Coordinates of C-alpha atoms and ligand atoms in Angstrom, one line a residue:
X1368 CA 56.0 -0.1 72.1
X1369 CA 58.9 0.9 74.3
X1370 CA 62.5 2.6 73.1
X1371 CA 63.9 -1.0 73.4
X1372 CA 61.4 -2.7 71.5
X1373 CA 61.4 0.2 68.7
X1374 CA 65.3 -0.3 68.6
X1375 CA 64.9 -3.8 68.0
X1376 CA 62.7 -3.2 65.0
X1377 CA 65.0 -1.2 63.3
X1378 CA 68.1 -2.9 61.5
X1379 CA 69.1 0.4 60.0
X1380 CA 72.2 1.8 62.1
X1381 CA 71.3 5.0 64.6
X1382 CA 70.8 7.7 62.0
X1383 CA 69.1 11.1 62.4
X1384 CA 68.5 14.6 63.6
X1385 CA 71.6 16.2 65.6
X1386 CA 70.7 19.3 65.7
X1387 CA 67.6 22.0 64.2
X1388 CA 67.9 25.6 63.3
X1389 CA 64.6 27.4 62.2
X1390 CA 64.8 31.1 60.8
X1391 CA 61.8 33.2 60.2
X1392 CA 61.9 37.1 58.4
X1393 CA 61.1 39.7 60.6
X1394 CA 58.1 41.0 59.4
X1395 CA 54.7 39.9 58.8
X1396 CA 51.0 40.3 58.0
X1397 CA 48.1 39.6 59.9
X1398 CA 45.6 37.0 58.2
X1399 CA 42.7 39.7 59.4
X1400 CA 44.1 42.6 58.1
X1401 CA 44.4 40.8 54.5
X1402 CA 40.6 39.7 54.8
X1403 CA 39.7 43.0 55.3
X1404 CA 41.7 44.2 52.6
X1405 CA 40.6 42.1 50.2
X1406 CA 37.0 42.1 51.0
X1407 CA 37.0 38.4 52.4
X1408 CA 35.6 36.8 55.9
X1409 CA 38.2 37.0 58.3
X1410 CA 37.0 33.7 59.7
X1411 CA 37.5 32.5 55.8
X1412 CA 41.0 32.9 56.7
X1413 CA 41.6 31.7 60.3
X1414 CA 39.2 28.8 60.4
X1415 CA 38.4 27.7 56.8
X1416 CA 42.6 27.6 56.3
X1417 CA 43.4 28.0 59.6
X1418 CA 46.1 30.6 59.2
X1419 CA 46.8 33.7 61.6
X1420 CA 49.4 35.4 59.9
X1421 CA 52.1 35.0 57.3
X1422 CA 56.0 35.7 56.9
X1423 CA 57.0 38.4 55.2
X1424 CA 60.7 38.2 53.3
X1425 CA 61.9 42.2 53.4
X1426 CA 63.5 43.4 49.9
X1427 CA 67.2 42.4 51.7
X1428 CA 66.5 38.4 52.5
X1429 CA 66.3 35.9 50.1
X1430 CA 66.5 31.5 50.6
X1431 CA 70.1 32.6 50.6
X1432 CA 70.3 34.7 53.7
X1433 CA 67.2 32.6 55.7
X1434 CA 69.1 29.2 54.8
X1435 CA 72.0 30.5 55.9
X1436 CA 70.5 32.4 59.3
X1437 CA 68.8 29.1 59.8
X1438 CA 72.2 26.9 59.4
X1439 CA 74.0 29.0 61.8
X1440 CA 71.5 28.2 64.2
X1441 CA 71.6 24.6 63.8
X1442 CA 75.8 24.8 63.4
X1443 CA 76.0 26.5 67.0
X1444 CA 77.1 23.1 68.7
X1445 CA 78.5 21.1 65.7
X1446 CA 81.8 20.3 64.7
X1447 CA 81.7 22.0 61.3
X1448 CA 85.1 20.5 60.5
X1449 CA 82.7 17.4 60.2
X1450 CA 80.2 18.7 57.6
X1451 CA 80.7 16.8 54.4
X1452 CA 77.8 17.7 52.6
X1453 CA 75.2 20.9 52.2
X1454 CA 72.3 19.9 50.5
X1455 CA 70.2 23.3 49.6
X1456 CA 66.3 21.9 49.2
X1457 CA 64.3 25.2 47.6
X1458 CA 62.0 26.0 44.6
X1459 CA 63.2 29.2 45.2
X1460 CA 66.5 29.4 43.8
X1461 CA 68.0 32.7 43.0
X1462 CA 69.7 30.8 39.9
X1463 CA 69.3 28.2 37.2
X1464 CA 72.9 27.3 37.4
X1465 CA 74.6 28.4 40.6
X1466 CA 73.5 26.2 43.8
X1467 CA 72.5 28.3 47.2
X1468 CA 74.4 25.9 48.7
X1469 CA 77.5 27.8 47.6
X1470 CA 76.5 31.1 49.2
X1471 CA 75.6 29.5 52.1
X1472 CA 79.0 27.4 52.6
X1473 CA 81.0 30.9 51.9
X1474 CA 78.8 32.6 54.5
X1475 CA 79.3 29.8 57.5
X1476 CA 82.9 29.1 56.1
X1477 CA 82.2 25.8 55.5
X1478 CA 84.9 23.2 55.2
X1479 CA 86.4 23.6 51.5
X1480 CA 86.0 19.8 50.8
X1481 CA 82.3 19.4 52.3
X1482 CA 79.9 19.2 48.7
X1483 CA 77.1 21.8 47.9
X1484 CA 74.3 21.7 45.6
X1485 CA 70.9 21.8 45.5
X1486 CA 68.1 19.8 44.9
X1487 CA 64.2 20.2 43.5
X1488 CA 61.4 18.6 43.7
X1489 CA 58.8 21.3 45.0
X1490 CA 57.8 20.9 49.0
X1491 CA 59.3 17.5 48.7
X1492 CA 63.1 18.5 47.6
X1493 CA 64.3 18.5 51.3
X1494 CA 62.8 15.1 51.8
X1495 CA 64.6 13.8 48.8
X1496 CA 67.7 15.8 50.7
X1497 CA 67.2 14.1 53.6
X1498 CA 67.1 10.3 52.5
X1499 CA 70.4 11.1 50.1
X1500 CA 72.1 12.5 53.6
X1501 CA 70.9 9.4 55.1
X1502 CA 71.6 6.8 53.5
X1503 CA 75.5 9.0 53.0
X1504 CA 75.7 9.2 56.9
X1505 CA 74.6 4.9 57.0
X1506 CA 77.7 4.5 54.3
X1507 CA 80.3 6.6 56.6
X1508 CA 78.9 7.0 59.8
X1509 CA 82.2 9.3 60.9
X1510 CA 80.7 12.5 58.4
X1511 CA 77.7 14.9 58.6
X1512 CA 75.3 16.0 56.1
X1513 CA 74.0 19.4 56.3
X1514 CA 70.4 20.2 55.3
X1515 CA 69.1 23.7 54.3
X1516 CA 65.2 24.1 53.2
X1517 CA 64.6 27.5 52.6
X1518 CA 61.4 28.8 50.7
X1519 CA 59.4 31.7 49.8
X1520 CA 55.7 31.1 48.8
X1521 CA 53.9 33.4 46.4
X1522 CA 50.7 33.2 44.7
X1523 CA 49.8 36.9 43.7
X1524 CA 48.2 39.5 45.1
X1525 CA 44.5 39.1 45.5
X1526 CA 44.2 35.2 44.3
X1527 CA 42.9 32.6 46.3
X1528 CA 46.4 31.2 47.2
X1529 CA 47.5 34.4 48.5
X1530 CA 46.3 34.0 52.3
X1531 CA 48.3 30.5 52.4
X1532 CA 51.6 32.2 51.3
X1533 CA 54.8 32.5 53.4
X1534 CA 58.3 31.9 54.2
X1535 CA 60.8 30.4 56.0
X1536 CA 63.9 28.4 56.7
X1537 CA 64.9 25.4 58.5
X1538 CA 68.0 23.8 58.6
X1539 CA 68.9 19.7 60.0
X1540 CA 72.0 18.5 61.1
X1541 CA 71.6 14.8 60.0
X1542 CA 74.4 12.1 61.4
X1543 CA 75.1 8.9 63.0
X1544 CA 74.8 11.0 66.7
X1545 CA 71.6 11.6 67.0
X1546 CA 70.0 13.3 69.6
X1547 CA 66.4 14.3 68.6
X1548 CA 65.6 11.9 66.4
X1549 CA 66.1 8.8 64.9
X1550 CA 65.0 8.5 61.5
X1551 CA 63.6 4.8 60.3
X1552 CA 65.0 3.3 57.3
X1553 CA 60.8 2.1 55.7
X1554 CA 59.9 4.8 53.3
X1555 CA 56.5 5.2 51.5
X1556 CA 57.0 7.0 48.0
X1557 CA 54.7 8.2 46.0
X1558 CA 55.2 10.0 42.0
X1559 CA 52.6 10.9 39.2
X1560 CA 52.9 13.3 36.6
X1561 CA 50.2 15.5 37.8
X1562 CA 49.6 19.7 37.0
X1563 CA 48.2 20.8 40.4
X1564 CA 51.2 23.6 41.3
X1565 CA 53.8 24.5 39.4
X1566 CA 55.7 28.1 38.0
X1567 CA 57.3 28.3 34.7
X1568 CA 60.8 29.4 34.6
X1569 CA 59.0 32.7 33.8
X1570 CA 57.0 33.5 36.5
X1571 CA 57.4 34.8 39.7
X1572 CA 54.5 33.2 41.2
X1573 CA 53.3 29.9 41.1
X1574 CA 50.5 28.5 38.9
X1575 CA 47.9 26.6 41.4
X1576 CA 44.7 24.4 40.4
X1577 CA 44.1 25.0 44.5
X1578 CA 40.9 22.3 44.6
X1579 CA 42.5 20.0 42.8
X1580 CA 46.1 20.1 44.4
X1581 CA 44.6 19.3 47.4
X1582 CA 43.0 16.1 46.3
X1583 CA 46.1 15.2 45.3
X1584 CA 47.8 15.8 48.2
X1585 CA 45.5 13.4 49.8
X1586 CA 45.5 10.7 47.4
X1587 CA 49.7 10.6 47.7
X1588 CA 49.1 10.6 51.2
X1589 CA 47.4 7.2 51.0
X1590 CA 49.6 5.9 48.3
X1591 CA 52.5 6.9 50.3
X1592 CA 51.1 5.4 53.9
X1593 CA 50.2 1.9 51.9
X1594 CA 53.8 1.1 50.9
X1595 CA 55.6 2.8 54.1
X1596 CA 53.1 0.5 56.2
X1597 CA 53.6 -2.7 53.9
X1598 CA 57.5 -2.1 54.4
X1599 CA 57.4 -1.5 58.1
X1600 CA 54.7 -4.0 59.2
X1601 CA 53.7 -0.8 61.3
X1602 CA 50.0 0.5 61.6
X1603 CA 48.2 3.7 62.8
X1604 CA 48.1 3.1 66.3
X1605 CA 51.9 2.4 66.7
X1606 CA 52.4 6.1 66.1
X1607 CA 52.0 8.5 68.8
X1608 CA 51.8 12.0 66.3
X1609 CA 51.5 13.0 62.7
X1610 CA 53.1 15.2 61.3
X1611 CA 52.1 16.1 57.7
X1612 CA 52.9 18.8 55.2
X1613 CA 51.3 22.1 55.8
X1614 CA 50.5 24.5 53.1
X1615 CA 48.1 25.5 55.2
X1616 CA 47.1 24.5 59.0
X1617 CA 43.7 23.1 58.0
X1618 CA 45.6 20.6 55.5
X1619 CA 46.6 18.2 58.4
X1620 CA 43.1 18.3 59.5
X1621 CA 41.9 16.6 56.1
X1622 CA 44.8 14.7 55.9
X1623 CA 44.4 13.3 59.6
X1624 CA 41.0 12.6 58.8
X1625 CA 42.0 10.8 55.3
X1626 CA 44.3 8.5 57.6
X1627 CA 41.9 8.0 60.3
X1628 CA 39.3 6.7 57.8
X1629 CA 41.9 4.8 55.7
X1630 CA 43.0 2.6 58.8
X1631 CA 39.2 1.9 60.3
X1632 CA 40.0 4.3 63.7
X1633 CA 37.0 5.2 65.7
X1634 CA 37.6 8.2 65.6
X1635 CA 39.4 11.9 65.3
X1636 CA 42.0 12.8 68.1
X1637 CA 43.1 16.5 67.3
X1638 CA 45.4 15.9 69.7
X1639 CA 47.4 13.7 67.3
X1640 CA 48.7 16.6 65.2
X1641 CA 47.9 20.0 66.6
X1642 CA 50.9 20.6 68.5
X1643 CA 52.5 20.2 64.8
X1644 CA 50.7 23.4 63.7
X1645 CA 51.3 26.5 66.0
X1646 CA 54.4 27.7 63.8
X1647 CA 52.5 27.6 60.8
X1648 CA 49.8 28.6 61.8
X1649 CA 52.1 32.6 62.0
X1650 CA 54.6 31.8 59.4
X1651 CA 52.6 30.2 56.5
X1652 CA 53.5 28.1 54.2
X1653 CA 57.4 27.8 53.5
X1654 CA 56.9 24.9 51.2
X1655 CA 60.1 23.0 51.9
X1656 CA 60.7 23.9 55.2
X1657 CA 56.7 23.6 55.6
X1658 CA 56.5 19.4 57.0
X1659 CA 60.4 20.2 59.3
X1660 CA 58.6 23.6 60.6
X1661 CA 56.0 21.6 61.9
X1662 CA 58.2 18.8 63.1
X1663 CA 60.2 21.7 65.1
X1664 CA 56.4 23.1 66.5
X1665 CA 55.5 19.4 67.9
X1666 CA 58.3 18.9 69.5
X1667 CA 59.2 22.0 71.2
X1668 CA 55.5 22.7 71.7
X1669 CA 54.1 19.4 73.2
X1670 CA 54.3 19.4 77.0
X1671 CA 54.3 15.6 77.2
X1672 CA 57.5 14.0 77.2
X1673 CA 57.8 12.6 74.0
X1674 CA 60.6 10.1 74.3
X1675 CA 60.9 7.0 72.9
X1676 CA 57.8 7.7 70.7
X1677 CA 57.4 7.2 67.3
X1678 CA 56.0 10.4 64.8
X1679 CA 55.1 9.7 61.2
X1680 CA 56.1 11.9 59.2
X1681 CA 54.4 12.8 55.3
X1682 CA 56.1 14.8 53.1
X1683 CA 54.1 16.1 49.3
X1684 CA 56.0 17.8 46.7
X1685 CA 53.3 19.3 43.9
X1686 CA 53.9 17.8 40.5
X1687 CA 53.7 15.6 42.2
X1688 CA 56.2 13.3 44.0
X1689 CA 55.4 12.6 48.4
X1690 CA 57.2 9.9 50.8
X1691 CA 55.6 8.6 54.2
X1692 CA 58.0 8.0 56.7
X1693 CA 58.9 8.1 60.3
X1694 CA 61.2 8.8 63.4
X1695 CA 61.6 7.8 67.4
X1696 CA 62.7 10.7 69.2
X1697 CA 65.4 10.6 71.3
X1698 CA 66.3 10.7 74.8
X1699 CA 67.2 14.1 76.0
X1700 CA 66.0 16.0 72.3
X1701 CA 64.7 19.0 74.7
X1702 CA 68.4 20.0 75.5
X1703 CA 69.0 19.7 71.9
X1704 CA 66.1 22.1 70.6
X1705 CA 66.0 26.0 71.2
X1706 CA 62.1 26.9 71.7
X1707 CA 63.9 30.7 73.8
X1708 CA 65.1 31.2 70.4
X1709 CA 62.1 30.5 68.1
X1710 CA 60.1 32.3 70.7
X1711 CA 62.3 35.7 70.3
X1712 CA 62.3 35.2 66.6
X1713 CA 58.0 35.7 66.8
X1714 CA 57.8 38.1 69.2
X1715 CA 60.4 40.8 67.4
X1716 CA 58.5 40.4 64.6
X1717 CA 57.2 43.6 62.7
X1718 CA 54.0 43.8 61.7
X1719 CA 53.3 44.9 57.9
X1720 CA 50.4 47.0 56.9
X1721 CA 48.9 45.4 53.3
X1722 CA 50.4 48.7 51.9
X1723 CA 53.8 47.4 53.0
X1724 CA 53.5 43.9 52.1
X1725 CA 52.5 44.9 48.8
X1726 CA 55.3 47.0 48.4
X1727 CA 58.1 44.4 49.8
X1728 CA 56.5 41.8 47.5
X1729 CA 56.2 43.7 44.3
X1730 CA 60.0 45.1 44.9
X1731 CA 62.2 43.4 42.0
X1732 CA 66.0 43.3 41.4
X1733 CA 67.5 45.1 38.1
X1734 CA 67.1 42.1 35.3
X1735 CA 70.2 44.8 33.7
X1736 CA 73.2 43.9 35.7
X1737 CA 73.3 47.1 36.8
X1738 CA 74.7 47.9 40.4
X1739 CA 72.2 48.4 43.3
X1740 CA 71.9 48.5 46.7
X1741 CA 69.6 47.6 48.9
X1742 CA 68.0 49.3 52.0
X1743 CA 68.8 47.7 55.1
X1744 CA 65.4 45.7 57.1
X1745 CA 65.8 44.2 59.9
X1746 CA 67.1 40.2 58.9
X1747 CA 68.9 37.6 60.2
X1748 CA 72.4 37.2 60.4
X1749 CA 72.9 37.8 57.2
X1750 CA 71.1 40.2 54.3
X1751 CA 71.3 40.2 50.3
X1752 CA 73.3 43.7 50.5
X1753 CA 72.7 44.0 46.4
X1754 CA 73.7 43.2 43.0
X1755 CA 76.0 44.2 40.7
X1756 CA 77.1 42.9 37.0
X1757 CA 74.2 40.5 37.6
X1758 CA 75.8 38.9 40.6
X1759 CA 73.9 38.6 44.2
X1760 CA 76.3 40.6 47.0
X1761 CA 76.0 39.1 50.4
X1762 CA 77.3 40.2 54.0
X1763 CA 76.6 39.7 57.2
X1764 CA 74.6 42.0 59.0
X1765 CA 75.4 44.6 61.3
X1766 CA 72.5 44.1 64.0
X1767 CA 68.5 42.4 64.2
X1768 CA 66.7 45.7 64.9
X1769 CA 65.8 48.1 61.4
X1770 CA 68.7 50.0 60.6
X1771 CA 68.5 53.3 58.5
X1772 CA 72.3 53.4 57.3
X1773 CA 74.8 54.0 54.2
X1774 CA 74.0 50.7 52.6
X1775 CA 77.5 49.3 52.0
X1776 CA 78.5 46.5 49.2
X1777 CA 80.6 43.6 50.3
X1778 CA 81.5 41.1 47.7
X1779 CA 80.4 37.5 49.0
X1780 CA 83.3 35.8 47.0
Ligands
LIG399 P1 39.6 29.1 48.1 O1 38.8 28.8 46.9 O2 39.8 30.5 48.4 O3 38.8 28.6 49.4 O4 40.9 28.2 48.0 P2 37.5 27.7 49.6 O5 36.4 28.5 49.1 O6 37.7 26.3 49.3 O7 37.5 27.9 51.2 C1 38.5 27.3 52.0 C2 37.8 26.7 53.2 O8 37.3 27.8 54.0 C3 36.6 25.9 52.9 O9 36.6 24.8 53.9 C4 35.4 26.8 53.2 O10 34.2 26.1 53.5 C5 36.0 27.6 54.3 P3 36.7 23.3 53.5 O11 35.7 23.1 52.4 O12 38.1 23.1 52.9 O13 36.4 22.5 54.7 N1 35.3 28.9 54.5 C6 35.0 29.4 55.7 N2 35.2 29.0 57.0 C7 34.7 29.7 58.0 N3 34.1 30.9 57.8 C8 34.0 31.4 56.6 C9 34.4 30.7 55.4 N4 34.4 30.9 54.1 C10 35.0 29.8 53.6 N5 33.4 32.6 56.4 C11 42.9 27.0 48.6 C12 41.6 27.6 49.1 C13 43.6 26.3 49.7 C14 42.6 26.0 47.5 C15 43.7 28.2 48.0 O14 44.1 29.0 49.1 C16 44.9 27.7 47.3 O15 44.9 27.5 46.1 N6 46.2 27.6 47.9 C17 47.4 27.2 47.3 C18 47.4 25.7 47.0 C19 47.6 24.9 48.2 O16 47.9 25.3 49.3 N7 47.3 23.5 48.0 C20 47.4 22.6 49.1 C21 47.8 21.2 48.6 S1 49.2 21.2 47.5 C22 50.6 21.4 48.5 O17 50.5 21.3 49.7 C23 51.9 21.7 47.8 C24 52.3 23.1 48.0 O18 52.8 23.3 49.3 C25 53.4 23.5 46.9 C26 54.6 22.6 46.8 O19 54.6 21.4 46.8 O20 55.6 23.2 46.5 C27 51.2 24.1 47.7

């Protein structure tokens, strides 16, 4: 199908990405060196999962600071005067009550009327976050919507999740100027009360039935594709790349070949999603940033012009809810993307020895609401500088290379 006749198919006014911003901590550990720590395969790891290496959040970053590194990104050409709405997508939160959205607004001095909250529904929240800024941007085409997934994924030390944990953030510009992609107004939705991933108010790791999630994933995955291909009257071959959620690389794999048997295809093209993986494949998963990560990889990653073409996109949230949907991207959406960027974030990244990591993950906050400080790290533009009568202190930090200073409190309100 060309761009004309895709335009024609879609009644829905132009809606979609403006602009991306993608943030990723600083330091990391190698996939290997965790195999060999733990007493496991290497190639377990790298093939069987297909991860390389995973993000590491130092003690000073939190969904708070990578949301709001990964904003400013995406902010850098936008009229922020426009920004109605900040929707925060995380099962991360740093409170039951208080949104991330508000730190994040004060941070990027965000327009006092633009709305901020935050939403939930596991990988799947910032999907829910996108069709509410949608369908908000279709009703007043004149305002913006401001999307923030931000995620850190934990499993415990020495499980079997803990080789597909990670974290990161990625932020979306969504409004009626478009200029990477358009997003299509058939959805595929998917919800069943299922217990495959979840973690208790009390925990600070989640509770995985890992075998069984993964079924699950798949079975949405059809559920979702049947009503999103019903809607649309579109089939397999009238998209040219999948994207899919990635809790781990090797996920798209079965889920490509689910769709490839589903829809009677001849065969497996690899081709069809792999450009969607190389960010993951080093970051790991970052649950609701995971599926837009990915998005981000295939587009600044594949060397084909990718104009005009149409990507489907799946989206599953454990628990479980998932949506198939899908997006023509736009003329002139490599002027609008920043791979330099992304490429400087991974290459000043620090690698952690498992002696690290263990220590940066096993670091808590006092529960006392007494005042503490935090040692600097190296972070993005801004760090959690500490707590104090059991509130979280933010500031903006004073450079991206690992500082050994007087920690300093500044009072984000
Ligand atoms: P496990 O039990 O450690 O691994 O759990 P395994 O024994 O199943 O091995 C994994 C693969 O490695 C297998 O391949 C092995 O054969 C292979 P497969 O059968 O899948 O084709 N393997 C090897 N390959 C090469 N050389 C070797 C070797 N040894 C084994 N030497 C599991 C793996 C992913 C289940 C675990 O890590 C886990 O529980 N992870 C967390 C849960 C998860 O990621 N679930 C995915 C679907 S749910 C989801 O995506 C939602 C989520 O993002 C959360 C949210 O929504 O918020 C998680």
């Amino acid at each position: 199908m060309t761009y004309q006749m895709i335009e024609m198919h879609n009644q829905f006014p132009e809606v979609g990405i403006e602009s991306i911003g993608l943030y990723v901590p600083r330091y990391f550990v190698s996939l290997d060196d965790l195999a060999h720590a733990r007493g496991v395969d290497p190639m377990k790891f790298s093939v069987g999962i297909g991860q390389e290496q995973m993000a590491v959040p130092p003690p000073d970053e939190d969904v708070v600071t990578m949301g709001a590194s990964a904003a400013h990104e995406a902010l850098r050409d936008v009229d922020t005067s426009r920004i109605d709405t900040l929707i925060f997508a995380t099962e991360s939160g740093v409170d039951q009550s208080k949104a991330a959205a508000i730190y994040v607004h004060h941070l990027l001095q965000l327009p006092r009327r633009c709305k901020s909250f935050e939403v939930k529904q596991a990988c799947c929240g910032s999907t829910a976050a996108l069709q509410m800024a949608m369908a908000m941007v279709a009703q007043k085409p004149d305002r913006k919507v401001l999307i923030v997934a931000a995620d850190v994924a934990r499993y415990g030390l020495g499980t079997a999740g803990e080789p597909t944990q990670g974290a990161g953030a990625l932020a979306l510009v969504i409004s009626a100027q478009p200029r990477i992609m358009k997003l299509e107004s058939e959805w595929g939705s998917y919800t069943e009360d299922v217990m495959d991933f979840w973690r208790p108010n009390y925990l600070d790791e989640a509770v995985v039935d890992g075998k069984y999630s993964i079924k699950i994933y798949l079975k949405a995955l059809s559920e979702s594709w049947a009503q999103y291909t019903e809607e649309s009257g579109l089939a397999f071959a009238d998209h040219h790349r999948f994207c899919y959620h990635l809790p781990f690389t090797r996920m798209a794999e079965k889920a490509h070949r689910q769709l490839v048997k589903l829809t009677d295809q001849p065969e497996v093209h690899p081709e069809h999603y792999e450009d969607a993986l190389h960010y993951n494949r080093v970051i790991g998963n970052s649950y609701t940033a995971s599926l837009y990560i990915g998005l981000t990889s295939l587009l600044e990653t594949t060397e084909s012009d990718l104009t005009g073409q149409r990507i489907g996109l799946f989206s599953y949230g454990s628990g479980c809810m998932a949506a198939y949907f899908s997006g023509i991207v736009l003329p002139g959406y490599r002027e609008a993307l920043r791979p330099d960027r992304i490429a400087a974030q991974f290459q000043s990244r620090h690698r952690l020895s498992i002696e690290q990591y263990e220590e940066y993950y096993t670091h808590e906050l006092p529960r006392d609401g007494s005042r503490y400080v935090t040692t600097a790290h190296d972070t993005g533009q801004f760090r959690l500088a500490g707590v104090e009568g059991h509130k979280r202190l933010y500031e903006r930090a004073e450079s991206l290379t690992v500082r050994a200073r007087e920690p300093h409190i500044a009072v984000a309100m």
